[in-house]
Tab-separated table of C-alpha atoms in Angstrom:
chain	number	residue	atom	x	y	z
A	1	UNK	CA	91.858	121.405	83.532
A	2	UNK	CA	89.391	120.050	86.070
A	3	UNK	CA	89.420	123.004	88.273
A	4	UNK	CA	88.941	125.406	85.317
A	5	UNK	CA	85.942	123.051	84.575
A	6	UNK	CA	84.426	122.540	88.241
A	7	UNK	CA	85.259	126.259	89.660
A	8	UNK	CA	86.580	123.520	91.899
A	9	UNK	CA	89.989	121.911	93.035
A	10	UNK	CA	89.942	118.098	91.586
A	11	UNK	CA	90.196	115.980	94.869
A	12	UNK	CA	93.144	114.649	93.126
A	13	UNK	CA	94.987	117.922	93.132
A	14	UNK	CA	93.856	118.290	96.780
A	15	UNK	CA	95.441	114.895	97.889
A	16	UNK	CA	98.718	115.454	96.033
A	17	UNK	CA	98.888	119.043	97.533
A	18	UNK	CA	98.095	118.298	100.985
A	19	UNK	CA	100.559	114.572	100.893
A	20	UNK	CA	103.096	116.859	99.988
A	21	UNK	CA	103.212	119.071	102.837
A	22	UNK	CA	102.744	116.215	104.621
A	23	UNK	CA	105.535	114.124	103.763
A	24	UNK	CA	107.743	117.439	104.267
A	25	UNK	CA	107.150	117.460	108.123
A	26	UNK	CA	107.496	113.461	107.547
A	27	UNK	CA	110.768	113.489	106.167
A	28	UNK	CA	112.264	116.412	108.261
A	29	UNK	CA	111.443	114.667	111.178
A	30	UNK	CA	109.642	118.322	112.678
A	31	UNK	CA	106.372	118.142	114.132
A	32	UNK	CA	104.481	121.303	114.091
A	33	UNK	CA	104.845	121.870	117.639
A	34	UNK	CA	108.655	121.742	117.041
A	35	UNK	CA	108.200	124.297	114.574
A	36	UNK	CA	106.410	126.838	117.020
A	37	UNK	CA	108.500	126.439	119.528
A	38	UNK	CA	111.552	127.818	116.716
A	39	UNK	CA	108.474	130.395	115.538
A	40	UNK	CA	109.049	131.918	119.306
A	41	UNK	CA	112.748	131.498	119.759
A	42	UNK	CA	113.014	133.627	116.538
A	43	UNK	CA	110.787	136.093	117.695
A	44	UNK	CA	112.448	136.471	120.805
A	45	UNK	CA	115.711	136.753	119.337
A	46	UNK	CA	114.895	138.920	116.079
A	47	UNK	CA	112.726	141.128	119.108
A	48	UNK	CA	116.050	142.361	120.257
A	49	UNK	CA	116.974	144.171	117.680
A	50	UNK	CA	114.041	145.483	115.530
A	51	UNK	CA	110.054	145.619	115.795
A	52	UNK	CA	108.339	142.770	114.057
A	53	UNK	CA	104.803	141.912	113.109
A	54	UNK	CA	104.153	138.942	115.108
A	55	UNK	CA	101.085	137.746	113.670
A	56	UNK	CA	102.386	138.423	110.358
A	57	UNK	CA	105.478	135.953	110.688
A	58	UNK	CA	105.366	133.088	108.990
A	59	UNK	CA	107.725	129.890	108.994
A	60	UNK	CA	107.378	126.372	107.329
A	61	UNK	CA	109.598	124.086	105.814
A	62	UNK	CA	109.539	123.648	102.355
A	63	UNK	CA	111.994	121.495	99.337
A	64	UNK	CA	114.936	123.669	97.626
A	65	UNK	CA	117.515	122.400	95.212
A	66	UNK	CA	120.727	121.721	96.918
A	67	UNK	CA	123.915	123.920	95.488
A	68	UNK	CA	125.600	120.337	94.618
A	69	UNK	CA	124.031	118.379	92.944
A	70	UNK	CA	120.123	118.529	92.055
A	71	UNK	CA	118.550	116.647	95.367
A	72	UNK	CA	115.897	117.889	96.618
A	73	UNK	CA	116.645	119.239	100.653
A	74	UNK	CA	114.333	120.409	102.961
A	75	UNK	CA	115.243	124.470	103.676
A	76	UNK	CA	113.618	126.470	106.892
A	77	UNK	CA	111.719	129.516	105.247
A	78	UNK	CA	110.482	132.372	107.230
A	79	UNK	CA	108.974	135.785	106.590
A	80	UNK	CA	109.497	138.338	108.611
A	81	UNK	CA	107.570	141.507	108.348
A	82	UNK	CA	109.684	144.239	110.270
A	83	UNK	CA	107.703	147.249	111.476
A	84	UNK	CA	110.433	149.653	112.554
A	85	UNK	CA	113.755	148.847	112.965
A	86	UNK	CA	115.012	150.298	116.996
A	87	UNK	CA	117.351	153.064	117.472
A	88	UNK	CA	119.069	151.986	120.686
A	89	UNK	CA	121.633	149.870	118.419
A	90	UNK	CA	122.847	151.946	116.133
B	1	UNK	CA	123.349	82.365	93.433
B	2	UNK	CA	119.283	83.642	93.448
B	3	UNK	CA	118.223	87.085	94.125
B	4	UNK	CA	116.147	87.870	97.308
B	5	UNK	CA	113.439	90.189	97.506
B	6	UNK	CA	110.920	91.684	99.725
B	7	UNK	CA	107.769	92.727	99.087
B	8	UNK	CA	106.403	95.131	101.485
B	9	UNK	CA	104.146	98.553	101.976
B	10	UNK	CA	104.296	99.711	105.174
B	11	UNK	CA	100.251	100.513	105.027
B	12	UNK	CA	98.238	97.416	105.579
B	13	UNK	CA	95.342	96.087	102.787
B	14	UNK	CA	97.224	97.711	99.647
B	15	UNK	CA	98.100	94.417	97.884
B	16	UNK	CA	101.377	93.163	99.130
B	17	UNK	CA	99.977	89.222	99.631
B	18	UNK	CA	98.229	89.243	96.374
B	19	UNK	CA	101.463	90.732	94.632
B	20	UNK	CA	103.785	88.425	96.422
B	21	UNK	CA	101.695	85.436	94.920
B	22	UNK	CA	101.804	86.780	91.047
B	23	UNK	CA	105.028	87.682	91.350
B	24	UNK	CA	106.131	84.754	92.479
B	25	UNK	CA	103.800	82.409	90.354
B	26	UNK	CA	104.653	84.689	87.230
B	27	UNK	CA	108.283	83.890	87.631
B	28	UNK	CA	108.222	80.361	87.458
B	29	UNK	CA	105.910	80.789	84.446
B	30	UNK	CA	108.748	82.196	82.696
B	31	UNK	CA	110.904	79.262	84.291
B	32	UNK	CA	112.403	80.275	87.078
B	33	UNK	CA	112.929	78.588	90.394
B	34	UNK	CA	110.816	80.329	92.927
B	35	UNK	CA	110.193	80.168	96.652
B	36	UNK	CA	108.120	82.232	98.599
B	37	UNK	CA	108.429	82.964	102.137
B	38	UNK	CA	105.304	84.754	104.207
B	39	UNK	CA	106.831	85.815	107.145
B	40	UNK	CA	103.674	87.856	108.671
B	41	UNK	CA	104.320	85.497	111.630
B	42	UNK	CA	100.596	85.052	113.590
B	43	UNK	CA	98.558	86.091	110.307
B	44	UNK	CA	99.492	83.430	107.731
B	45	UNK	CA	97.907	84.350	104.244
B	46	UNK	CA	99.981	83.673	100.989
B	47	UNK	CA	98.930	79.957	101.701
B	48	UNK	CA	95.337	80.638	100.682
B	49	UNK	CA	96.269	83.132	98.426
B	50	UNK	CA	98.026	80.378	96.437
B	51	UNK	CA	95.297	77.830	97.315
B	52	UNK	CA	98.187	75.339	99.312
B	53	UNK	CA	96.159	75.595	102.664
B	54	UNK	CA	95.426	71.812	102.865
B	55	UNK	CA	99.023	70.786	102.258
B	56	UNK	CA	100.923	72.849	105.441
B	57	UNK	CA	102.832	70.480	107.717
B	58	UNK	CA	105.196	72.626	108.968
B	59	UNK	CA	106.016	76.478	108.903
B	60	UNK	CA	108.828	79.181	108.902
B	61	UNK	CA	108.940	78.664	112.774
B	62	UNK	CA	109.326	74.914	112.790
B	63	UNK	CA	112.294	75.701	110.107
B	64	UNK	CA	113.818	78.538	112.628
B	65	UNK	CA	113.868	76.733	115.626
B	66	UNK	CA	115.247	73.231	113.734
B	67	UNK	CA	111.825	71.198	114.497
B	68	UNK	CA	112.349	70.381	110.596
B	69	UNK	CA	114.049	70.696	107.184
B	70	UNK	CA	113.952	73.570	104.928
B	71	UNK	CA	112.902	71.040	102.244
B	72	UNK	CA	110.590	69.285	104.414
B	73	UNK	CA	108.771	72.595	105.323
B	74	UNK	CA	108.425	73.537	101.729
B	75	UNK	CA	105.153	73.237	99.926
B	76	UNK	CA	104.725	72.458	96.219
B	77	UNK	CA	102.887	74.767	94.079
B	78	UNK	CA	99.638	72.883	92.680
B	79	UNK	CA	100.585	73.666	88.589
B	80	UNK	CA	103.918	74.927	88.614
B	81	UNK	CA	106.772	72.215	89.554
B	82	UNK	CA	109.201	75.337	90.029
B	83	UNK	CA	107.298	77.309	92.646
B	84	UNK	CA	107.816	76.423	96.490
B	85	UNK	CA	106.105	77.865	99.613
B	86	UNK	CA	107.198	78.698	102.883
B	87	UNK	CA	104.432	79.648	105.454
B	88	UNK	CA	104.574	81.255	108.062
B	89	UNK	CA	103.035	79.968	111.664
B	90	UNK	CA	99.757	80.969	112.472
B	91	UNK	CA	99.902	80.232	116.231
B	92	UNK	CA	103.411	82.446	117.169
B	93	UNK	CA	104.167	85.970	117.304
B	94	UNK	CA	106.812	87.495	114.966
B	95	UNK	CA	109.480	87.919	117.954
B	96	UNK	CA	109.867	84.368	117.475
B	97	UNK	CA	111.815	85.016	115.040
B	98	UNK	CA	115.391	86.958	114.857
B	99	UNK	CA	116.818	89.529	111.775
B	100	UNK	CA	119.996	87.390	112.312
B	101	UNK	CA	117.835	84.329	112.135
B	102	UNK	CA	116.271	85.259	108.377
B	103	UNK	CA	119.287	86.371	107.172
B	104	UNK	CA	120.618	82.902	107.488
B	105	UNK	CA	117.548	81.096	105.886
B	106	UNK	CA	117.523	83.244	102.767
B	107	UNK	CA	121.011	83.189	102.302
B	108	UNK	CA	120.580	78.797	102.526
B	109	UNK	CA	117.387	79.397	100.368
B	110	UNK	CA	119.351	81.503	97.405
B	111	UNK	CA	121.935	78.527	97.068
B	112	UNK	CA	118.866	76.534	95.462
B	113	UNK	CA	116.730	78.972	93.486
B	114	UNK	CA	116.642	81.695	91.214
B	115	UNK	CA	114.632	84.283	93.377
B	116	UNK	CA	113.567	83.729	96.992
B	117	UNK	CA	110.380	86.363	97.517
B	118	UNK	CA	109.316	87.683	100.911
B	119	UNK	CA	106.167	89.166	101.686
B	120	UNK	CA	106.650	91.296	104.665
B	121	UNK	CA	104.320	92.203	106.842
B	122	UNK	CA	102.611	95.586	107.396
B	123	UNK	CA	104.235	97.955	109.901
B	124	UNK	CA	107.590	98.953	110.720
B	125	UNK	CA	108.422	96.706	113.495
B	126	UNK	CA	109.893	93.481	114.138
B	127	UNK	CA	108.071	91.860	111.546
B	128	UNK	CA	109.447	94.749	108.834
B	129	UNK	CA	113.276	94.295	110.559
B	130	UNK	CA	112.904	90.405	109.802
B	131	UNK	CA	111.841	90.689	106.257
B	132	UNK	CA	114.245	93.203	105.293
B	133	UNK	CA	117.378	91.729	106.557
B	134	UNK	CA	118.387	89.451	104.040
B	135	UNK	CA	116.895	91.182	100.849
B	136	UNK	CA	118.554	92.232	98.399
B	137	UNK	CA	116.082	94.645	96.753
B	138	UNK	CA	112.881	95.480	97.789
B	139	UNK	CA	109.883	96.291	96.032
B	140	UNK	CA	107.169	98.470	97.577
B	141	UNK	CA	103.789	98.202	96.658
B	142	UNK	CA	101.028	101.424	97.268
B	143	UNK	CA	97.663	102.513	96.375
B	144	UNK	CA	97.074	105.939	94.899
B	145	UNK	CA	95.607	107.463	98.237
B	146	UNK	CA	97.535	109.823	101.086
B	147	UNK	CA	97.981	107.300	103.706
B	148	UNK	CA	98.896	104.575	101.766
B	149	UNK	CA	101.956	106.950	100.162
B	150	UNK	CA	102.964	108.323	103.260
B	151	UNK	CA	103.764	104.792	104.623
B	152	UNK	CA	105.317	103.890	101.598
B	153	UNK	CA	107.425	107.039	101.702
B	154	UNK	CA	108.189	105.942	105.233
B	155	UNK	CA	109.372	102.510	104.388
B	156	UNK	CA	111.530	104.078	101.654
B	157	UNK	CA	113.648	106.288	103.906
B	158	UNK	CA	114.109	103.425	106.580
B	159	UNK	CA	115.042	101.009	103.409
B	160	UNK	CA	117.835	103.380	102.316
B	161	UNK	CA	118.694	103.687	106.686
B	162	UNK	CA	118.998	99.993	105.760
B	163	UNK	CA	121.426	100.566	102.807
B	164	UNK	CA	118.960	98.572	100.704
B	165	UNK	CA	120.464	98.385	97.314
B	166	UNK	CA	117.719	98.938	94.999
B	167	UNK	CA	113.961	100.025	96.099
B	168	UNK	CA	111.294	99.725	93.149
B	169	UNK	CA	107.880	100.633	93.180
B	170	UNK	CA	104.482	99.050	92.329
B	171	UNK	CA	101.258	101.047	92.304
B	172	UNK	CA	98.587	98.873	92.724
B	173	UNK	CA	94.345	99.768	92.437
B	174	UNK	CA	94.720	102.550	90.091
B	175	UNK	CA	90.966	103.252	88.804
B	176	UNK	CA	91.982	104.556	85.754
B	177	UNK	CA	88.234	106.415	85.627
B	178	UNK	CA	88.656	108.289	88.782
B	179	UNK	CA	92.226	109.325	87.201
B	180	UNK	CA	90.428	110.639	84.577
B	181	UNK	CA	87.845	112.194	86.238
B	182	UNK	CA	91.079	113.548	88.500
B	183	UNK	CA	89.418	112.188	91.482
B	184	UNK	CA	92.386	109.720	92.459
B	185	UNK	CA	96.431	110.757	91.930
B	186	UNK	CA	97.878	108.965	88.587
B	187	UNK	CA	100.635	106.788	88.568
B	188	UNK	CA	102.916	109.633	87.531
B	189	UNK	CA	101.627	112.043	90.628
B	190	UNK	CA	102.701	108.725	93.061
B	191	UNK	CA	105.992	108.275	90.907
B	192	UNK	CA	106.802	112.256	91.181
B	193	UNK	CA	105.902	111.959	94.640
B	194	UNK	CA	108.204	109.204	95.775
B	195	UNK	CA	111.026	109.220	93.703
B	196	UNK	CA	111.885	106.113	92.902
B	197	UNK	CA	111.704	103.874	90.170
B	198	UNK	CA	108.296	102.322	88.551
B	199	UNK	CA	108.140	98.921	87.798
B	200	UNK	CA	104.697	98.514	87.287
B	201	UNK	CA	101.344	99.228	87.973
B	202	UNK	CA	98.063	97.174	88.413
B	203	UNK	CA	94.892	98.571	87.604
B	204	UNK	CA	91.709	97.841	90.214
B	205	UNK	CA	89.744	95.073	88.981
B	206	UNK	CA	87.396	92.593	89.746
B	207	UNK	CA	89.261	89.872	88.607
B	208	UNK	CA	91.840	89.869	91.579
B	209	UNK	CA	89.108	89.149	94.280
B	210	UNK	CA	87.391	86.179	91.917
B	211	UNK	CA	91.107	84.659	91.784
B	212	UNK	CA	91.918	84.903	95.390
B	213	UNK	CA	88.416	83.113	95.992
B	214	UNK	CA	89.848	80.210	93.799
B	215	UNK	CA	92.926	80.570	95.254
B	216	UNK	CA	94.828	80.806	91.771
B	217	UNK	CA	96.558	84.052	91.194
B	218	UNK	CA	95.626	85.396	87.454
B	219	UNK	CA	99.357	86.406	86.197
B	220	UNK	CA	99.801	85.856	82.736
B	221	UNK	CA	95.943	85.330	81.934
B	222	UNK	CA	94.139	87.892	79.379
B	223	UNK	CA	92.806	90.154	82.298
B	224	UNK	CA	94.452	93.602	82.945
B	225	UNK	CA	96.109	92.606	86.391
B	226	UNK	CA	96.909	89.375	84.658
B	227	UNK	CA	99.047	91.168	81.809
B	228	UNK	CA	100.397	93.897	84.193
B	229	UNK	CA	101.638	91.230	86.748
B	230	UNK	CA	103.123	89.157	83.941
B	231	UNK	CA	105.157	92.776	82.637
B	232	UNK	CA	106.498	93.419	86.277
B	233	UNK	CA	107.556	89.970	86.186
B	234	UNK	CA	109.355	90.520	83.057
B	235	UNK	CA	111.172	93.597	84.242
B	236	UNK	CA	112.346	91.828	87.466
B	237	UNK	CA	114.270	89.801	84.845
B	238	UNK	CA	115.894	92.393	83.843
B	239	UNK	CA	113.421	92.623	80.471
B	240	UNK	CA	112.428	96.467	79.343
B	241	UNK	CA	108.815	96.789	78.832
B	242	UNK	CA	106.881	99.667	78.943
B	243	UNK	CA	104.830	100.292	81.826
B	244	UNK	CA	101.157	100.270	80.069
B	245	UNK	CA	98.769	103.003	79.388
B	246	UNK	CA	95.331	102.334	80.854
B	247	UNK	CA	94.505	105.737	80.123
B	248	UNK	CA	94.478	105.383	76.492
B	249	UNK	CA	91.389	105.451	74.755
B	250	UNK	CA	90.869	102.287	72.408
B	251	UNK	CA	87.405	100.753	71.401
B	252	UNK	CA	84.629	102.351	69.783
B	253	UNK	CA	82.893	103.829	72.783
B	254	UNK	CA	85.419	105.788	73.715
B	255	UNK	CA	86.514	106.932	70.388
B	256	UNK	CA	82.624	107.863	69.789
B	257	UNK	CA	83.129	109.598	73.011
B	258	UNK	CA	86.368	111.664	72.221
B	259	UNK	CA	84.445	112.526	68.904
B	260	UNK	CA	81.545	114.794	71.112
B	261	UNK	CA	83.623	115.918	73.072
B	262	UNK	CA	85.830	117.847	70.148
B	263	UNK	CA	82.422	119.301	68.747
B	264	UNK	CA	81.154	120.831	72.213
């Protein structure tokens, strides 16, 4: 509502949004240097068998329903554009 | 056999004192036997938050380390026969006291009163480990602003670490214009947010700083904080009242207001 009236996020929306990204790292116990250092291991391993966009990978760590029960977990996502895949392994 | 309970926060400054003194004084309002315990050892507060500073003889550390009595340490509340005070020592440091040490005090306190309230200090060190140890629930009070919430949702994973059998929450300073205005979270964005259960929330007013001047906490009186205290009382006796809605719009104002705002 506010944003549709402001053009503008309501600092509200902003605090809520940025606590809970915050309280993700928080709770997972991963500092953002942790995660980069699993950004390059990936690359290094994924490297090895097919071409990826490196400055197009992403990784964070976001909530997902468990498959028992509803909680809430914490789930590594990561996108991984692929720009050819390599020959030598087939 | 009384209940214990901490009060605590994590984040400094977001109420914990002020609620630990209308709890506690809106409990034995309804008749209970109350005792409250400050054990942020080297900052004493809840004594002038209740108005007993002149009366202090001897403290939490004096009752640790056997210089005294429980009973003798204990101060009377001015109005309320029912309500007891336990400072804490101004002139230590809170290793002087042990986790083992409080569990064995609150456990001797609960033998002679219905609830036995602890307001914990901020931070998650000794001070927190002492205050926690012998509680059976804990209630965690926050403000509706990031760091505040972060702490709290820090105190609430090391609680349930602690196996702390039930954690409830208390959102305290809401501004119910900046909600509106959706410049500050709502109580539901802090409850959807932490997770846990609500059992109350205290709306920013004026009339909490004129009380702690006096020195008389305002629980129970026609004010706001005064009725929302008095609820969260109510619902740690197990009563079911609804949390209230600030937000609604009663009086003419804001009916007038509601009115213009349809026609635009």
């Amino acid at each position: 509502m506010f944003e549709k009236l402001f053009g503008k996020k309501a600092s509200s929306t902003v605090a809520k949004d940025r606590l809970r990204l915050v309280l993700i790292h928080d709770r997972a116990n991963c500092s953002p240097e942790i995660l980069e250092l699993i950004k390059t291991d990936i690359i290094n391993v994924i490297s090895k068998y097919m071409e990826i966009d490196r400055q197009g990978l992403e990784i964070q760590i976001t909530q997902t329903k468990s498959n028992s029960g509803n909680k809430s977990v914490p789930a590594l996502y990561a996108n991984i554009p692929i720009k050819s895949l390599k020959n030598s392994y087939k | 056999m009384g209940e214990v309970i901490v009060i605590t926060s994590g984040k400094g400054g977001v109420g914990k004192t002020t609620t630990t003194a209308n709890v506690g004084t809106g409990l034995a309002m309804l008749g209970k036997k109350v005792v409250l315990i400050d054990t942020d050892i080297g900052l004493r507060n809840l004594d002038v938050v209740l108005g007993l500073e002149n009366r202090i003889v001897y403290n939490l550390v004096d009752v640790i380390e056997g210089n005294c009595r429980i009973k003798q340490a204990l101060i009377k509340d001015k109005k309320l026969p029912s309500l007891f005070l336990l400072p804490s020592a101004q002139t230590r440091d809170k290793n002087a006291v042990t986790p083992e040490q409080m569990q064995k005090l609150t456990e001797e306190l609960r033998n002679d009163f219905d609830f036995v309230i602890l307001d914990c200090p901020a931070g998650i060190e000794q001070g927190f480990r002492n205050a926690v140890a012998g509680a059976d629930r804990a209630i965690i009070v926050t403000t509706p602003e990031i760091s505040a919430i972060r702490d709290a949702d820090r105190i609430i994973g090391l609680l349930e670490a602690a196996e702390m059998k039930r954690t409830d929450l208390i959102v305290n300073r809401l501004r119910v214009d900046m909600v509106k205005r959706g410049e500050m979270m709502s109580i539901s964005d802090v409850v959807d947010i932490l997770a846990i259960n609500l059992i109350g929330a205290v709306p920013d007013d004026e009339n909490i700083v004129i009380s702690t001047n006096n020195g008389e906490p305002l629980v129970g009186n026609d004010t706001l904080p005064g009725k929302a205290f008095m609820n969260i009382c109510k619902r740690i006796t197990g009563e079911e009242i609804e949390i209230m809605d600030f937000t609604s719009d009663k009086g003419f104002a804001a009916k007038l207001k509601k009115l213009f705002k349809r026609n635009n």
